[in-house]
Amino acid sequence: MMDFHVAVQLHELGVVDRDLHAFLLDRFVERSRAALAASRSVIQRLSVNYTIGVISNFYGNVGRLLDEAGFGPYLTVVIDSQLVGVAKPERGIFDRTVAALGVDAGEALHVGDNWLRDVVAARDAGLYAAWLAPVAVSSSRSNRPAAIARR
């Protein structure tokens, strides 16, 4: 998948350079693999005690990408806006997700990186919400995003 995306971007730029393609792919894949491994480790540990689902405003293939990245075994449900016909911030995508998870909205925590589409919308749907705030918002002294949970 990453090879395809690098090829498309270079094609759109009018660049035909196999060495550049290989270099960009290696750099992108290296960083992506490290980020995915770290995230997968967190999700794996959480899945021991919690039921986990994914809500994504995506293109119809987020489930496949999550499976390819090794997240599939740790997820109970994957809700892709393109496949279900409703997207964040609409309440229906949150209602559908908690129903698929088999929990009440007040028992669920939604974690997201967009204040309006994730935090405000999840809270309006009755879920707890955690915002992975950008560094500039979360702290001037930290290099990591802050998780801020509110209901």
mmCIF file of N, CA, C and O in Angstrom, residues 94-103:
data_model
loop_
_atom_site.group_PDB
_atom_site.id
_atom_site.type_symbol
_atom_site.label_atom_id
_atom_site.label_comp_id
_atom_site.label_asym_id
_atom_site.label_seq_id
_atom_site.Cartn_x
_atom_site.Cartn_y
_atom_site.Cartn_z
ATOM 1 N N PHE A 94 -21.372 7.263 16.361
ATOM 2 C CA PHE A 94 -21.056 6.893 17.741
ATOM 3 C C PHE A 94 -22.086 5.898 18.278
ATOM 4 O O PHE A 94 -21.727 4.912 18.924
ATOM 5 N N ASP A 95 -23.364 6.144 17.986
ATOM 6 C CA ASP A 95 -24.420 5.229 18.414
ATOM 7 C C ASP A 95 -24.202 3.835 17.824
ATOM 8 O O ASP A 95 -24.326 2.822 18.513
ATOM 9 N N ARG A 96 -23.861 3.782 16.559
ATOM 10 C CA ARG A 96 -23.619 2.504 15.888
ATOM 11 C C ARG A 96 -22.440 1.767 16.526
ATOM 12 O O ARG A 96 -22.460 0.562 16.705
ATOM 13 N N THR A 97 -21.413 2.510 16.876
ATOM 14 C CA THR A 97 -20.212 1.901 17.446
ATOM 15 C C THR A 97 -20.463 1.320 18.832
ATOM 16 O O THR A 97 -20.088 0.176 19.101
ATOM 17 N N VAL A 98 -21.095 2.095 19.707
ATOM 18 C CA VAL A 98 -21.329 1.559 21.049
ATOM 19 C C VAL A 98 -22.289 0.377 20.996
ATOM 20 O O VAL A 98 -22.133 -0.579 21.760
ATOM 21 N N ALA A 99 -23.247 0.399 20.082
ATOM 22 C CA ALA A 99 -24.149 -0.745 19.921
ATOM 23 C C ALA A 99 -23.365 -1.982 19.477
ATOM 24 O O ALA A 99 -23.557 -3.084 20.000
ATOM 25 N N ALA A 100 -22.454 -1.799 18.525
ATOM 26 C CA ALA A 100 -21.643 -2.925 18.041
ATOM 27 C C ALA A 100 -20.709 -3.449 19.124
ATOM 28 O O ALA A 100 -20.406 -4.645 19.176
ATOM 29 N N LEU A 101 -20.272 -2.569 20.003
ATOM 30 C CA LEU A 101 -19.408 -2.976 21.114
ATOM 31 C C LEU A 101 -20.208 -3.625 22.242
ATOM 32 O O LEU A 101 -19.643 -4.272 23.115
ATOM 33 N N GLY A 102 -21.516 -3.396 22.237
ATOM 34 C CA GLY A 102 -22.359 -3.972 23.270
ATOM 35 C C GLY A 102 -22.265 -3.256 24.599
ATOM 36 O O GLY A 102 -22.402 -3.871 25.657
ATOM 37 N N VAL A 103 -22.035 -1.942 24.547
ATOM 38 C CA VAL A 103 -21.940 -1.144 25.776
ATOM 39 C C VAL A 103 -22.860 0.058 25.666
ATOM 40 O O VAL A 103 -23.306 0.424 24.580
#
